[in-house]
Amino acid sequence: MAADRSETESLSELEVEVPEDQRPVNELNQLKTSFLYSWGMLETPEYVKKLATLWGGMFALVGCPIAFQTFAPTEQPLEFILSAATGSLIVVAIANLRIFLGWKYVADRLMTATLEYEETGWYDGQFFVKPPEILTRDRLLGTYQARPVLNKLKTTLQGTGALLLVSAIALAVLINQASDADGVYGRGAAKVTPDGIIFSDRVTSMSELYSDDELAEAEQRAQNGIPGYCRDRYFQSLSNGASVCDQLTRK
């Protein structure tokens, strides 16, 4: 124990010109004890559990409330779930990427022979050429501690990215399939013209409703006694008619 302490102190003297918090060996120890970066030290199953727990929390507390603003869970369950899941996966991917970049930064500093450091701030950067003893120690730590963690993080990052891509594409396909000819999702109108909303397939313009009673009746039947803007989410939001439309659709 005393010999190890003496060796550590001896090595520290060799890199005394580098501030302690910027020495790669200390930066590695900081990673191991920090809240988020320490996840990288976990075995792969435990690390995946951490990410899954993060995803579940984001899904329940953030993803679902946000998705609810766009998709009705009872009417659009797939869109609702995929939207919440995709948003939550973005947070997980960012967390995974942050952990990966933190470990990569320290791994690169462990493996390099010339270390860049700052004496008092960003404006006075200096370079320190590692003595053979420091270089050997740092590269051993980089090879046997940092790089295995990086390989694991890279695999999980790729898996998270693949899941995010698949869920985003599936959501985009569902939205595209439910979009109307104008490319607007969630709109119940058959056609949207510059002068109004048309639901009947027999009507091509609003002006026809003024001159043709038969077409006007067909349009009325198509609306089912509910104002046209109530069946169009976009125009309903513009008219602030949500409360009125809710009362009409319940009857």
Tab-separated table of C-alpha atoms in Angstrom:
chain	number	residue	atom	x	y	z
A	1	MET	CA	0.000	0.000	0.000
A	2	ALA	CA	2.811	2.381	0.959
A	3	ALA	CA	4.705	1.422	-2.196
A	4	ASP	CA	1.645	2.181	-4.374
A	5	ARG	CA	1.215	5.550	-2.666
A	6	SER	CA	4.878	6.354	-3.172
A	7	GLU	CA	4.662	5.389	-6.849
A	8	THR	CA	1.560	7.537	-7.334
A	9	GLU	CA	3.248	10.522	-5.714
A	10	SER	CA	6.321	9.963	-7.848
A	11	LEU	CA	4.251	9.949	-11.044
A	12	SER	CA	2.360	13.050	-9.917
A	13	GLU	CA	5.632	14.904	-9.561
A	14	LEU	CA	6.419	14.139	-13.203
A	15	GLU	CA	3.272	15.936	-14.369
A	16	VAL	CA	3.225	18.653	-11.741
A	17	GLU	CA	2.976	21.429	-14.333
A	18	VAL	CA	-0.466	20.143	-15.432
A	19	PRO	CA	-3.326	21.235	-13.101
A	20	GLU	CA	-4.633	18.248	-11.150
A	21	ASP	CA	-8.168	18.466	-12.563
A	22	GLN	CA	-6.769	18.372	-16.119
A	23	ARG	CA	-4.612	15.288	-15.695
A	24	PRO	CA	-6.153	12.405	-17.687
A	25	VAL	CA	-5.856	9.948	-14.790
A	26	ASN	CA	-7.880	12.308	-12.580
A	27	GLU	CA	-10.360	13.032	-15.365
A	28	LEU	CA	-10.896	9.279	-15.663
A	29	ASN	CA	-11.585	9.021	-11.935
A	30	GLN	CA	-14.061	11.894	-12.219
A	31	LEU	CA	-15.946	10.008	-14.933
A	32	LYS	CA	-16.151	6.942	-12.723
A	33	THR	CA	-17.760	8.875	-9.873
A	34	SER	CA	-19.998	11.375	-11.719
A	35	PHE	CA	-23.751	10.732	-11.829
A	36	LEU	CA	-24.249	10.276	-15.563
A	37	TYR	CA	-20.823	9.280	-16.872
A	38	SER	CA	-20.447	6.555	-14.242
A	39	TRP	CA	-23.156	4.610	-16.084
A	40	GLY	CA	-20.465	3.747	-18.618
A	41	MET	CA	-18.776	1.521	-16.019
A	42	LEU	CA	-21.844	-0.695	-15.733
A	43	GLU	CA	-22.128	-4.036	-17.482
A	44	THR	CA	-24.109	-3.853	-20.717
A	45	PRO	CA	-27.388	-5.304	-19.295
A	46	GLU	CA	-27.305	-2.868	-16.365
A	47	TYR	CA	-26.464	0.041	-18.655
A	48	VAL	CA	-29.369	-0.824	-20.947
A	49	LYS	CA	-31.650	-0.970	-17.884
A	50	LYS	CA	-30.554	2.550	-16.949
A	51	LEU	CA	-31.357	3.793	-20.450
A	52	ALA	CA	-34.691	1.949	-20.429
A	53	THR	CA	-35.580	3.528	-17.081
A	54	LEU	CA	-34.702	6.960	-18.455
A	55	TRP	CA	-36.844	6.275	-21.528
A	56	GLY	CA	-39.782	5.086	-19.416
A	57	GLY	CA	-39.651	8.150	-17.208
A	58	MET	CA	-39.487	10.516	-20.176
A	59	PHE	CA	-42.277	8.592	-21.928
A	60	ALA	CA	-44.649	8.874	-18.970
A	61	LEU	CA	-43.787	12.346	-17.709
A	62	VAL	CA	-42.931	14.253	-20.888
A	63	GLY	CA	-43.595	12.258	-24.069
A	64	CYS	CA	-47.215	11.312	-23.420
A	65	PRO	CA	-48.390	14.791	-22.285
A	66	ILE	CA	-46.801	16.380	-25.351
A	67	ALA	CA	-48.133	13.720	-27.745
A	68	PHE	CA	-51.604	14.173	-26.245
A	69	GLN	CA	-51.639	17.738	-27.581
A	70	THR	CA	-51.524	16.402	-31.146
A	71	PHE	CA	-52.894	12.854	-31.120
A	72	ALA	CA	-55.994	11.538	-29.361
A	73	PRO	CA	-55.022	8.252	-27.632
A	74	THR	CA	-58.430	6.680	-28.276
A	75	GLU	CA	-58.664	7.714	-31.935
A	76	GLN	CA	-54.988	7.603	-32.949
A	77	PRO	CA	-53.338	5.152	-30.549
A	78	LEU	CA	-50.433	4.216	-32.817
A	79	GLU	CA	-49.587	7.806	-33.622
A	80	PHE	CA	-49.876	8.742	-29.950
A	81	ILE	CA	-47.575	5.944	-28.759
A	82	LEU	CA	-45.020	6.412	-31.542
A	83	SER	CA	-44.922	10.165	-31.034
A	84	ALA	CA	-44.318	9.827	-27.283
A	85	ALA	CA	-41.808	7.012	-27.831
A	86	THR	CA	-39.866	8.925	-30.486
A	87	GLY	CA	-39.611	12.044	-28.338
A	88	SER	CA	-38.438	9.987	-25.369
A	89	LEU	CA	-35.875	8.164	-27.519
A	90	ILE	CA	-34.402	11.522	-28.539
A	91	VAL	CA	-33.658	12.276	-24.882
A	92	VAL	CA	-32.127	8.809	-24.399
A	93	ALA	CA	-30.005	9.212	-27.539
A	94	ILE	CA	-28.739	12.607	-26.331
A	95	ALA	CA	-27.861	11.167	-22.903
A	96	ASN	CA	-26.102	8.197	-24.536
A	97	LEU	CA	-24.205	10.513	-26.883
A	98	ARG	CA	-23.155	12.773	-24.011
A	99	ILE	CA	-21.777	9.809	-22.049
A	100	PHE	CA	-19.956	8.521	-25.139
A	101	LEU	CA	-18.362	11.890	-25.927
A	102	GLY	CA	-17.242	12.330	-22.312
A	103	TRP	CA	-15.490	8.969	-22.295
A	104	LYS	CA	-14.021	9.528	-25.763
A	105	TYR	CA	-12.545	12.860	-24.693
A	106	VAL	CA	-10.789	11.295	-21.704
A	107	ALA	CA	-9.719	8.217	-23.692
A	108	ASP	CA	-8.093	10.429	-26.324
A	109	ARG	CA	-6.246	12.375	-23.623
A	110	LEU	CA	-5.040	9.151	-22.051
A	111	MET	CA	-3.673	7.807	-25.327
A	112	THR	CA	-2.007	10.963	-26.622
A	113	ALA	CA	1.701	11.597	-26.022
A	114	THR	CA	1.278	15.383	-26.010
A	115	LEU	CA	-1.304	16.748	-23.612
A	116	GLU	CA	-3.007	20.094	-24.071
A	117	TYR	CA	-3.978	21.923	-20.892
A	118	GLU	CA	-4.895	25.406	-19.670
A	119	GLU	CA	-2.985	27.121	-16.899
A	120	THR	CA	-5.673	29.597	-15.830
A	121	GLY	CA	-8.164	29.829	-18.723
A	122	TRP	CA	-8.889	29.108	-22.374
A	123	TYR	CA	-6.645	31.942	-23.511
A	124	ASP	CA	-3.378	30.473	-22.187
A	125	GLY	CA	-3.327	26.922	-23.526
A	126	GLN	CA	-0.117	24.973	-23.068
A	127	PHE	CA	1.260	21.617	-24.207
A	128	PHE	CA	2.821	18.980	-21.979
A	129	VAL	CA	4.915	16.158	-23.417
A	130	LYS	CA	4.294	13.128	-21.229
A	131	PRO	CA	7.376	11.437	-19.767
A	132	PRO	CA	7.651	7.724	-20.644
A	133	GLU	CA	6.361	6.647	-17.223
A	134	ILE	CA	3.232	8.849	-17.492
A	135	LEU	CA	2.619	7.854	-21.100
A	136	THR	CA	2.861	4.140	-20.255
A	137	ARG	CA	0.473	4.467	-17.317
A	138	ASP	CA	-2.051	6.559	-19.257
A	139	ARG	CA	-2.051	4.244	-22.266
A	140	LEU	CA	-2.586	1.215	-20.068
A	141	LEU	CA	-5.585	2.945	-18.486
A	142	GLY	CA	-6.847	3.979	-21.901
A	143	THR	CA	-6.465	0.503	-23.368
A	144	TYR	CA	-7.900	-1.551	-20.525
A	145	GLN	CA	-10.406	0.811	-18.905
A	146	ALA	CA	-11.524	3.578	-21.258
A	147	ARG	CA	-11.637	1.827	-24.632
A	148	PRO	CA	-13.774	-1.165	-23.526
A	149	VAL	CA	-16.293	1.337	-22.169
A	150	LEU	CA	-16.188	3.238	-25.472
A	151	ASN	CA	-16.862	0.075	-27.467
A	152	LYS	CA	-19.896	-0.704	-25.315
A	153	LEU	CA	-21.199	2.861	-25.545
A	154	LYS	CA	-20.741	2.876	-29.311
A	155	THR	CA	-22.850	-0.280	-29.640
A	156	THR	CA	-25.655	1.049	-27.453
A	157	LEU	CA	-25.521	4.403	-29.231
A	158	GLN	CA	-25.952	2.686	-32.581
A	159	GLY	CA	-28.850	0.641	-31.187
A	160	THR	CA	-30.551	3.736	-29.797
A	161	GLY	CA	-30.073	5.530	-33.108
A	162	ALA	CA	-31.579	2.606	-35.010
A	163	LEU	CA	-34.633	2.501	-32.722
A	164	LEU	CA	-35.065	6.253	-33.065
A	165	LEU	CA	-34.861	6.050	-36.846
A	166	VAL	CA	-37.387	3.193	-37.066
A	167	SER	CA	-39.909	4.879	-34.759
A	168	ALA	CA	-39.549	8.220	-36.549
A	169	ILE	CA	-40.061	6.613	-39.978
A	170	ALA	CA	-43.088	4.645	-38.735
A	171	LEU	CA	-44.615	7.827	-37.306
A	172	ALA	CA	-43.941	9.732	-40.522
A	173	VAL	CA	-45.599	6.978	-42.583
A	174	LEU	CA	-48.705	6.987	-40.375
A	175	ILE	CA	-48.971	10.774	-40.541
A	176	ASN	CA	-48.498	10.751	-44.301
A	177	GLN	CA	-51.209	8.137	-44.755
A	178	ALA	CA	-53.660	10.176	-42.668
A	179	SER	CA	-52.872	13.487	-44.381
A	180	ASP	CA	-55.270	14.970	-46.913
A	181	ALA	CA	-54.564	16.257	-50.398
A	182	ASP	CA	-53.246	19.507	-48.915
A	183	GLY	CA	-50.713	17.599	-46.854
A	184	VAL	CA	-52.395	18.510	-43.569
A	185	TYR	CA	-52.648	15.775	-40.958
A	186	GLY	CA	-55.810	15.248	-38.906
A	187	ARG	CA	-58.060	17.258	-41.167
A	188	GLY	CA	-61.521	15.838	-41.721
A	189	ALA	CA	-62.379	17.976	-44.721
A	190	ALA	CA	-62.438	16.434	-48.183
A	191	LYS	CA	-61.192	19.663	-49.772
A	192	VAL	CA	-59.996	23.029	-48.537
A	193	THR	CA	-60.563	25.933	-50.907
A	194	PRO	CA	-59.590	29.607	-50.574
A	195	ASP	CA	-63.201	30.497	-49.668
A	196	GLY	CA	-64.116	27.609	-47.360
A	197	ILE	CA	-64.117	23.937	-46.373
A	198	ILE	CA	-65.930	21.337	-48.482
A	199	PHE	CA	-66.923	17.868	-47.270
A	200	SER	CA	-69.105	16.508	-50.082
A	201	ASP	CA	-67.296	14.853	-52.967
A	202	ARG	CA	-69.931	16.271	-55.298
A	203	VAL	CA	-69.026	19.884	-54.540
A	204	THR	CA	-65.958	21.446	-56.119
A	205	SER	CA	-66.279	25.060	-54.922
A	206	MET	CA	-68.239	27.058	-52.362
A	207	SER	CA	-69.912	29.118	-55.106
A	208	GLU	CA	-71.831	26.028	-56.236
A	209	LEU	CA	-73.662	25.938	-52.908
A	210	TYR	CA	-75.283	29.309	-53.605
A	211	SER	CA	-76.710	28.319	-56.984
A	212	ASP	CA	-77.503	24.605	-56.646
A	213	ASP	CA	-79.889	23.509	-53.880
A	214	GLU	CA	-79.179	19.836	-54.514
A	215	LEU	CA	-75.449	20.303	-53.972
A	216	ALA	CA	-76.159	22.420	-50.908
A	217	GLU	CA	-78.217	19.566	-49.425
A	218	ALA	CA	-75.459	17.094	-50.259
A	219	GLU	CA	-72.928	19.285	-48.470
A	220	GLN	CA	-75.234	19.612	-45.459
A	221	ARG	CA	-75.602	15.839	-45.240
A	222	ALA	CA	-71.839	15.426	-45.521
A	223	GLN	CA	-71.350	17.816	-42.592
A	224	ASN	CA	-73.899	15.837	-40.553
A	225	GLY	CA	-75.366	18.952	-38.985
A	226	ILE	CA	-72.038	20.115	-37.562
A	227	PRO	CA	-70.273	23.316	-38.732
A	228	GLY	CA	-67.524	22.540	-41.199
A	229	TYR	CA	-64.732	24.017	-39.103
A	230	CYS	CA	-65.594	21.612	-36.273
A	231	ARG	CA	-64.427	18.684	-38.396
A	232	ASP	CA	-61.222	20.386	-39.405
A	233	ARG	CA	-58.648	20.636	-36.621
A	234	TYR	CA	-56.732	23.425	-38.311
A	235	PHE	CA	-59.675	25.754	-38.874
A	236	GLN	CA	-61.171	24.837	-35.511
A	237	SER	CA	-58.037	26.159	-33.820
A	238	LEU	CA	-58.169	29.329	-35.924
A	239	SER	CA	-61.793	29.982	-34.971
A	240	ASN	CA	-61.286	29.151	-31.272
A	241	GLY	CA	-64.351	26.956	-31.560
A	242	ALA	CA	-63.113	23.959	-29.616
A	243	SER	CA	-65.612	24.293	-26.765
A	244	VAL	CA	-68.573	24.820	-29.110
A	245	CYS	CA	-67.519	21.936	-31.320
A	246	ASP	CA	-67.135	19.628	-28.329
A	247	GLN	CA	-70.731	20.335	-27.309
A	248	LEU	CA	-72.006	19.721	-30.848
A	249	THR	CA	-70.119	16.481	-31.359
A	250	ARG	CA	-71.406	15.062	-28.056
A	251	LYS	CA	-75.048	15.451	-29.137
